[in-house]
Coordinates of C-alpha atoms in Angstrom, one line a residue:
M1255 CA 65.1 105.1 17.2
P1256 CA 63.1 101.9 16.9
R1257 CA 60.0 102.0 19.1
H1258 CA 59.8 99.8 22.2
I1259 CA 56.9 97.4 21.9
S1260 CA 54.9 96.0 24.8
I1261 CA 52.6 93.0 24.4
L1262 CA 49.8 92.0 26.7
G1263 CA 49.6 88.2 26.7
A1264 CA 52.3 85.5 26.3
G1265 CA 49.9 83.0 24.7
L1266 CA 50.3 81.7 21.2
V1267 CA 49.8 84.9 19.2
G1268 CA 51.6 87.2 21.7
S1269 CA 54.7 85.0 21.8
L1270 CA 54.8 84.6 18.0
L1271 CA 54.3 88.3 17.5
S1272 CA 57.2 89.0 19.9
I1273 CA 59.5 86.8 17.9
I1274 CA 58.7 88.4 14.6
L1275 CA 59.1 91.9 16.0
R1276 CA 62.3 91.0 17.9
K1277 CA 63.9 89.6 14.8
R1278 CA 63.4 93.0 13.2
G1279 CA 65.4 94.7 15.9
Y1280 CA 62.6 96.0 18.2
E1281 CA 62.9 95.8 22.0
V1282 CA 59.9 93.7 23.1
T1283 CA 58.4 93.1 26.5
I1284 CA 55.5 90.8 27.2
Y1285 CA 53.2 91.0 30.3
E1286 CA 51.4 87.7 31.0
R1287 CA 48.7 87.4 33.7
R1288 CA 49.4 83.7 34.4
P1289 CA 52.4 82.0 36.0
D1290 CA 55.0 80.6 33.6
M1291 CA 53.3 77.5 32.2
R1292 CA 56.7 75.9 31.6
N1293 CA 57.1 75.6 35.4
A1294 CA 53.5 75.3 36.6
S1295 CA 51.1 72.4 36.0
I1296 CA 48.4 73.2 33.5
S1297 CA 44.9 72.4 34.7
A1298 CA 43.0 69.9 32.6
G1299 CA 39.8 70.7 30.9
K1300 CA 40.6 73.9 28.9
S1301 CA 43.0 72.8 26.1
I1302 CA 41.0 71.9 23.0
N1303 CA 43.8 70.7 20.9
L1304 CA 44.8 72.9 18.0
A1305 CA 44.2 72.0 14.4
M1306 CA 47.1 73.5 12.6
S1307 CA 46.6 74.3 8.9
A1308 CA 48.3 76.2 6.1
R1309 CA 48.0 79.7 7.7
G1310 CA 49.5 78.5 11.0
W1311 CA 52.4 76.7 9.4
K1312 CA 53.3 79.8 7.4
A1313 CA 53.5 81.9 10.5
L1314 CA 55.6 79.2 12.3
E1315 CA 57.9 79.3 9.3
L1316 CA 58.4 83.0 9.8
A1317 CA 59.3 82.4 13.4
G1318 CA 61.7 79.6 12.6
L1319 CA 59.7 77.0 14.5
K1320 CA 58.1 74.9 11.7
E1321 CA 60.7 72.2 11.6
E1322 CA 60.7 71.8 15.4
M1323 CA 56.9 71.4 15.5
E1324 CA 56.5 69.1 12.6
P1325 CA 57.6 65.9 14.5
I1326 CA 54.9 66.5 17.2
A1327 CA 52.1 67.4 14.8
I1328 CA 49.8 64.5 13.8
P1329 CA 48.2 64.8 10.4
M1330 CA 44.5 64.4 10.2
Y1331 CA 43.4 63.6 6.6
G1332 CA 39.6 63.8 7.2
R1333 CA 36.7 63.4 9.5
F1334 CA 36.0 59.9 11.0
L1335 CA 32.3 59.8 11.7
H1336 CA 30.8 57.7 14.5
Q1337 CA 27.1 57.4 14.0
A1338 CA 24.6 56.5 16.8
D1339 CA 23.8 53.1 15.2
G1340 CA 27.5 52.1 15.3
Q1341 CA 28.2 52.7 11.7
T1342 CA 31.3 54.7 10.8
A1343 CA 32.4 56.7 7.7
F1344 CA 35.6 58.5 6.7
Q1345 CA 35.2 61.9 4.9
P1346 CA 38.5 63.2 3.4
Y1347 CA 39.2 66.9 3.9
S1348 CA 40.9 67.4 0.6
K1349 CA 41.0 66.1 -3.0
N1350 CA 44.8 66.1 -2.8
N1351 CA 45.2 64.1 0.4
E1352 CA 46.1 67.2 2.4
A1353 CA 45.8 67.3 6.1
I1354 CA 45.2 69.5 9.1
Y1355 CA 47.5 68.7 12.1
S1356 CA 46.6 68.0 15.7
V1357 CA 49.0 70.0 17.9
S1358 CA 49.2 70.3 21.6
R1359 CA 48.4 73.9 22.6
G1360 CA 50.6 73.7 25.7
E1361 CA 53.6 72.3 23.9
L1362 CA 53.4 74.9 21.1
N1363 CA 53.0 77.7 23.6
K1364 CA 56.0 76.6 25.7
K1365 CA 58.2 76.4 22.6
L1366 CA 57.1 79.8 21.4
M1367 CA 57.8 81.4 24.8
T1368 CA 61.2 79.8 25.0
L1369 CA 62.1 80.9 21.4
A1370 CA 60.9 84.4 22.3
E1371 CA 63.3 84.6 25.3
K1372 CA 66.2 83.1 23.2
N1373 CA 65.6 86.0 20.8
G1374 CA 65.8 88.5 23.6
V1375 CA 62.2 89.1 24.5
T1376 CA 61.5 89.9 28.1
I1377 CA 58.4 88.1 29.6
H1378 CA 57.0 89.3 32.9
F1379 CA 54.7 86.6 34.4
E1380 CA 51.8 87.1 36.9
H1381 CA 51.2 90.6 35.7
R1382 CA 47.4 90.9 35.4
C1383 CA 46.5 94.0 33.4
T1384 CA 43.4 95.7 35.0
N1385 CA 43.1 98.7 32.7
V1386 CA 44.8 100.6 29.9
D1387 CA 44.5 104.4 29.5
V1388 CA 44.2 104.2 25.8
A1389 CA 45.0 107.8 25.1
T1390 CA 48.2 107.8 27.1
N1391 CA 49.2 104.1 26.8
V1392 CA 49.6 103.8 30.6
L1393 CA 49.0 100.2 31.7
H1394 CA 47.7 99.3 35.1
F1395 CA 48.7 95.9 36.6
M1396 CA 48.2 93.8 39.7
H1397 CA 51.4 92.0 40.5
E1398 CA 52.0 90.1 43.8
G1399 CA 49.0 91.8 45.3
K1400 CA 50.2 95.3 44.5
E1401 CA 49.2 97.8 41.9
K1402 CA 51.8 98.7 39.2
T1403 CA 51.8 101.1 36.3
I1404 CA 53.8 100.9 33.1
Q1405 CA 54.2 103.5 30.4
A1406 CA 54.0 101.8 27.0
D1407 CA 55.3 103.2 23.7
L1408 CA 53.7 100.9 21.2
L1409 CA 51.2 98.3 22.6
F1410 CA 49.7 95.2 21.2
G1411 CA 46.8 93.5 23.0
A1412 CA 47.2 89.7 22.5
D1413 CA 45.5 88.8 25.7
G1414 CA 42.6 86.7 24.4
A1415 CA 38.8 86.9 24.3
F1416 CA 38.6 88.9 27.6
S1417 CA 41.5 91.3 26.7
A1418 CA 42.2 94.2 29.0
L1419 CA 43.1 96.4 26.1
R1420 CA 39.9 95.4 24.2
E1421 CA 37.8 96.2 27.3
S1422 CA 39.6 99.6 27.6
Y1423 CA 38.9 100.3 23.9
T1424 CA 35.2 100.0 24.7
H1425 CA 35.4 103.2 26.8
V1426 CA 36.8 105.2 23.9
N1427 CA 34.4 107.4 21.9
R1428 CA 33.0 105.8 18.7
V1429 CA 34.2 102.2 19.4
N1430 CA 31.6 99.5 18.5
C1431 CA 31.8 96.1 20.2
D1432 CA 29.7 93.1 21.0
Q1433 CA 30.1 89.6 22.3
M1434 CA 27.9 86.6 21.9
Y1435 CA 27.9 83.4 23.9
L1436 CA 26.6 80.2 22.4
E1437 CA 24.0 78.4 24.5
Y1438 CA 26.4 75.6 24.2
G1439 CA 29.3 74.7 26.6
Y1440 CA 32.1 72.3 26.3
K1441 CA 33.8 69.8 28.5
E1442 CA 37.1 68.0 27.9
L1443 CA 37.3 64.2 28.3
A1444 CA 39.9 61.7 27.3
I1445 CA 40.3 58.4 25.3
L1446 CA 43.3 56.4 26.6
P1447 CA 45.9 54.4 24.7
G1448 CA 45.8 50.6 24.4
K1449 CA 47.8 48.2 26.6
N1450 CA 51.0 48.9 24.6
G1451 CA 50.5 52.6 24.3
E1452 CA 49.0 52.4 20.9
W1453 CA 46.1 54.5 19.5
V1454 CA 42.8 52.6 19.9
M1455 CA 41.2 54.5 17.0
E1456 CA 42.4 55.8 13.6
K1457 CA 45.1 58.3 14.6
N1458 CA 45.2 60.3 11.4
A1459 CA 41.6 61.6 11.6
L1460 CA 39.5 64.1 13.5
H1461 CA 36.8 61.9 15.1
I1462 CA 33.2 63.2 15.4
W1463 CA 30.2 61.7 17.1
P1464 CA 27.4 63.9 15.5
R1465 CA 24.2 63.8 17.4
G1466 CA 22.1 66.7 16.0
K1467 CA 21.9 69.1 18.9
Y1468 CA 25.2 68.0 20.5
M1469 CA 28.4 66.2 19.6
M1470 CA 31.7 64.9 20.8
I1471 CA 35.0 65.2 18.9
A1472 CA 38.4 63.6 19.5
L1473 CA 41.9 64.7 18.3
P1474 CA 45.0 62.5 18.5
N1475 CA 48.0 63.1 20.7
T1476 CA 51.5 61.9 20.4
D1477 CA 51.3 59.8 23.6
G1478 CA 48.5 57.6 22.1
T1479 CA 45.7 59.4 23.9
F1480 CA 42.9 61.4 22.2
T1481 CA 41.7 64.7 23.6
C1482 CA 37.9 64.5 23.5
T1483 CA 35.6 67.5 23.7
M1484 CA 31.9 67.2 24.4
F1485 CA 29.8 70.1 23.1
M1486 CA 26.3 70.3 24.4
P1487 CA 23.7 73.0 25.4
F1488 CA 23.9 74.3 28.9
E1489 CA 20.1 73.9 29.3
G1490 CA 17.4 71.9 27.8
E1491 CA 16.2 68.3 27.4
V1492 CA 19.6 66.9 26.6
S1493 CA 22.1 69.3 28.2
F1494 CA 24.8 69.7 30.8
A1495 CA 22.1 70.8 33.3
K1496 CA 20.5 67.3 33.0
L1497 CA 23.8 65.4 33.7
N1498 CA 24.0 65.6 37.4
T1499 CA 24.7 62.1 38.5
E1500 CA 26.9 59.2 37.4
Q1501 CA 23.9 57.4 36.3
D1502 CA 22.9 60.4 34.1
V1503 CA 26.3 60.4 32.4
T1504 CA 26.7 56.7 31.9
G1505 CA 23.1 56.4 30.6
L1506 CA 23.7 59.1 27.9
F1507 CA 27.1 57.8 26.9
N1508 CA 26.0 54.1 26.7
K1509 CA 23.2 55.1 24.5
Q1510 CA 24.8 57.8 22.3
F1511 CA 28.5 57.1 22.4
A1512 CA 28.6 53.4 23.0
D1513 CA 31.7 52.7 20.9
A1514 CA 33.7 55.3 22.9
V1515 CA 32.7 54.2 26.4
P1516 CA 35.1 51.2 26.6
L1517 CA 38.0 53.5 25.6
M1518 CA 37.2 56.1 28.3
P1519 CA 37.9 54.4 31.7
G1520 CA 38.2 57.9 33.3
L1521 CA 34.9 59.2 31.9
L1522 CA 33.1 59.8 35.2
E1523 CA 36.1 61.3 36.9
D1524 CA 36.9 63.6 33.9
F1525 CA 33.2 64.6 33.5
F1526 CA 32.8 65.7 37.1
T1527 CA 36.3 67.1 37.6
N1528 CA 36.8 69.1 34.4
P1529 CA 35.0 72.4 34.1
T1530 CA 32.1 73.1 31.7
S1531 CA 33.4 76.1 29.7
S1532 CA 31.6 78.6 27.6
L1533 CA 32.0 79.5 23.9
I1534 CA 32.2 83.2 22.9
T1535 CA 32.4 85.2 19.7
T1536 CA 33.5 88.8 19.9
H1537 CA 33.6 91.8 17.4
I1538 CA 35.1 95.2 17.9
F1539 CA 35.9 98.1 15.7
P1540 CA 38.3 99.8 15.3
W1541 CA 41.1 97.4 16.1
H1542 CA 43.7 100.1 16.6
Y1543 CA 44.2 103.5 18.2
Q1544 CA 46.3 106.0 16.3
D1545 CA 49.9 104.7 16.1
K1546 CA 49.9 103.7 19.8
S1547 CA 48.1 100.4 20.1
A1548 CA 46.3 97.6 18.3
L1549 CA 44.4 94.3 19.0
I1550 CA 45.6 91.0 17.6
G1551 CA 44.4 87.4 17.7
D1552 CA 41.5 86.5 20.0
A1553 CA 41.6 90.0 21.5
A1554 CA 40.5 91.3 18.1
H1555 CA 38.3 88.4 16.9
A1556 CA 37.6 85.6 19.4
I1557 CA 35.7 82.8 17.7
V1558 CA 34.2 79.4 18.5
P1559 CA 36.5 76.5 17.7
F1560 CA 34.5 74.6 15.1
Y1561 CA 36.6 75.4 12.0
G1562 CA 39.9 74.9 13.8
Q1563 CA 40.9 78.4 12.7
G1564 CA 41.2 80.4 15.9
M1565 CA 44.9 80.0 16.2
N1566 CA 45.5 79.9 12.5
A1567 CA 43.6 83.3 12.1
G1568 CA 45.6 84.8 14.9
F1569 CA 48.9 83.6 13.4
E1570 CA 47.8 85.0 10.0
D1571 CA 47.4 88.4 11.7
C1572 CA 51.1 88.2 12.5
T1573 CA 52.0 87.1 9.0
I1574 CA 50.1 90.1 7.5
L1575 CA 51.6 92.5 10.0
S1576 CA 55.1 91.2 9.1
A1577 CA 54.4 91.8 5.4
L1578 CA 53.2 95.4 6.3
L1579 CA 56.5 96.0 8.1
D1580 CA 58.3 95.0 4.9
A1581 CA 56.2 97.4 2.9
H1582 CA 56.1 100.4 5.3
G1583 CA 59.2 100.2 7.5
S1584 CA 58.7 102.0 10.7
D1585 CA 55.6 104.0 9.6
W1586 CA 53.4 102.6 12.4
A1587 CA 50.4 104.9 11.7
T1588 CA 50.2 103.4 8.2
I1589 CA 51.0 99.9 9.3
L1590 CA 48.3 99.7 11.9
Q1591 CA 45.7 101.3 9.7
E1592 CA 46.5 98.9 6.8
Y1593 CA 46.5 96.0 9.3
E1594 CA 43.0 96.9 10.4
N1595 CA 41.8 97.4 6.8
K1596 CA 43.1 94.0 5.8
R1597 CA 42.2 91.9 8.8
K1598 CA 39.0 93.2 10.2
P1599 CA 36.8 91.9 7.3
N1600 CA 38.6 88.5 7.6
G1601 CA 38.2 88.4 11.3
D1602 CA 34.4 88.9 10.9
A1603 CA 34.3 86.2 8.1
V1604 CA 36.2 83.5 10.0
A1605 CA 33.9 84.1 13.0
Q1606 CA 30.9 83.4 10.8
L1607 CA 32.6 80.4 9.1
A1608 CA 33.2 78.9 12.6
L1609 CA 29.5 79.2 13.6
L1610 CA 28.4 77.7 10.3
N1611 CA 30.8 74.7 10.7
F1612 CA 29.3 74.0 14.1
T1613 CA 26.0 73.1 12.5
E1614 CA 27.8 71.1 9.9
M1615 CA 29.8 69.0 12.4
R1616 CA 27.1 68.3 14.9
D1617 CA 24.2 67.7 12.4
K1618 CA 24.9 67.7 8.7
V1619 CA 27.8 65.2 8.6
A1620 CA 25.2 62.5 9.6
D1621 CA 23.0 63.4 6.5
P1622 CA 23.6 61.1 3.5
R1623 CA 22.8 63.9 1.1
F1624 CA 25.4 66.1 2.7
L1625 CA 28.0 63.3 2.5
E1626 CA 27.2 62.8 -1.2
R1627 CA 27.7 66.5 -1.7
K1628 CA 31.2 66.3 -0.2
K1629 CA 32.1 63.5 -2.6
I1630 CA 30.9 65.6 -5.5
E1631 CA 33.0 68.6 -4.3
K1632 CA 36.1 66.5 -4.3
E1633 CA 35.3 65.2 -7.8
L1634 CA 34.7 68.7 -9.1
G1635 CA 38.0 69.8 -7.6
K1636 CA 39.8 67.0 -9.5
R1637 CA 38.1 67.6 -12.8
Y1638 CA 38.3 71.4 -12.6
P1639 CA 41.3 72.2 -10.5
D1640 CA 41.7 75.7 -11.9
Q1641 CA 38.0 76.6 -11.6
F1642 CA 36.6 74.9 -8.5
V1643 CA 38.1 74.8 -4.9
S1644 CA 35.7 73.9 -2.1
V1645 CA 35.3 76.5 0.7
Y1646 CA 36.8 74.1 3.2
E1647 CA 39.9 73.7 1.1
M1648 CA 40.2 77.5 0.7
V1649 CA 40.0 78.0 4.4
S1650 CA 42.3 75.1 5.5
F1651 CA 44.8 74.5 2.7
S1652 CA 45.4 78.0 1.2
H1653 CA 45.8 81.6 2.2
T1654 CA 42.7 82.7 0.4
P1655 CA 41.2 85.5 2.5
Y1656 CA 38.5 84.2 4.8
N1657 CA 36.2 87.0 3.5
T1658 CA 36.6 85.6 0.0
A1659 CA 35.9 82.1 1.1
I1660 CA 32.7 83.0 2.8
Q1661 CA 31.5 84.9 -0.3
C1662 CA 31.9 81.8 -2.3
I1663 CA 29.5 79.8 -0.2
Q1664 CA 26.2 80.8 -1.9
A1665 CA 27.6 80.3 -5.4
Q1666 CA 28.9 76.9 -4.5
D1667 CA 25.5 76.0 -2.9
R1668 CA 23.7 76.9 -6.1
L1669 CA 26.2 74.9 -8.2
L1670 CA 26.0 71.8 -6.0
E1671 CA 22.3 71.9 -5.6
D1672 CA 21.8 72.1 -9.3
I1673 CA 24.1 69.2 -9.9
M1674 CA 22.5 67.0 -7.2
N1675 CA 18.9 67.8 -8.4
R1676 CA 19.8 66.2 -11.8
G1677 CA 20.2 62.7 -10.2
N1678 CA 23.2 60.5 -9.4
F1679 CA 26.2 62.5 -10.2
F1680 CA 28.6 59.6 -10.6
T1681 CA 26.2 57.9 -13.0
N1682 CA 25.6 61.1 -14.9
I1683 CA 29.2 62.0 -15.6
E1684 CA 29.4 58.9 -17.8
Q1685 CA 27.2 60.7 -20.2
G1686 CA 28.6 63.2 -22.7
V1687 CA 25.6 65.6 -22.6
F1688 CA 25.8 65.9 -18.8
C1689 CA 29.5 66.5 -18.9
D1690 CA 29.1 69.3 -21.5
S1691 CA 26.4 70.9 -19.3
L1692 CA 28.6 70.5 -16.2
D1693 CA 31.5 72.2 -18.0
N1694 CA 29.2 75.2 -18.6
R1695 CA 27.9 75.3 -15.1
V1696 CA 31.4 75.2 -13.5
T1697 CA 32.6 77.9 -15.9
E1698 CA 29.6 80.0 -14.9
Y1699 CA 30.5 79.5 -11.2
H1700 CA 34.1 80.4 -11.9
N1701 CA 33.2 83.6 -13.7
A1702 CA 30.8 84.5 -10.9
V1703 CA 33.5 84.5 -8.2
Q1704 CA 36.4 85.9 -10.2
Q1705 CA 35.7 89.5 -9.1
L1706 CA 36.5 88.4 -5.5
D1707 CA 40.0 88.9 -3.9
F1708 CA 41.9 85.6 -4.1
G1709 CA 45.1 87.5 -3.5
N1710 CA 46.7 85.0 -1.1
E1711 CA 48.6 87.9 0.3
A1712 CA 49.8 85.9 3.3
R1713 CA 52.1 83.7 1.2

């Protein structure tokens, strides 16, 4: 008999996982702590638009939702930089004009939940899991003010960074876990459309106002708005703690984000109404318990949002799990062990990549030498397509394991540093001697990383 599967969390990953499992004939029940978001208003200030990339699209294709989402996904072909002195610059993401896609978290979640129910998944809303007895798979809930227990057969915790199943795992012998908050918080703001509903900035780009120790980003929405997110330290000389009055806020924005201020008529209301939220990274090991339960998505590997890979990584968990079901049928002991073996190193790697990209976005993108390096990366990719792919392109436009991508960073740093130390690259490549030397250096780089796993197993 197929096992009955219970899932904690009807968010993006939980809903997607339920569809994949239901299509394979499993009975699936989801328990979600929140009300049904399709019927309830969603509070502003917590969305952070999603940046859908190759890994996310692949998982949506598995669920049969790719074609439905494509019309409401806005391609972003690069970073549009807004410097403090008013200058702007566009930095393409890819040598091949590839894009990441701005998608509404709420709209995608609603569509996934609806598709899950159409496929026969049962979703119980307003069931807040308070504890899981990991050994017995007994789930404890609060529902309508009353305690309720459920006996689960096979359980997946897809209930986010503060997962009840993850918390319960921490009480099991020999489980290692940690969580780290950045000293930064974030606040959601908005740029409104023009008089005729048009976008008032370039719509096919991720906009960044890099300011060294803090930054603002903006992602386009289909209604002509941009969802802006301000990232700033909680405490310090320039921090949320220092922005207590309307004068404090307008003073900072007029000085540091002057080009955005005329586009944000609701700035003060948004700033003082929307919450200041925290940013957390979590690690835990193991990710599963026997053949009874496992963590997936943010419950297993909550990360900060600076690489746009949180949802993509969680969706790739589902893709890998689907492939393991193909390989091992109903042998869940093997499936869960293999799932952990494959995904735990990549969960750790994407967490590190996200933290590294925070420094890049808020600081390095304003550095002329860094911008020059990015141009050279694109040129190397064009000249040596079989030997050189930038780390960003590995992460966003392929299924290269995150753990492989992060292991390429040092080798790429050495290669690019050597090239840039030899003078102006775009002048040098006109010289035959330099080109011969470049051929050798790129070949050395390629050979150095060949022992890594470029398996692209999620395809």
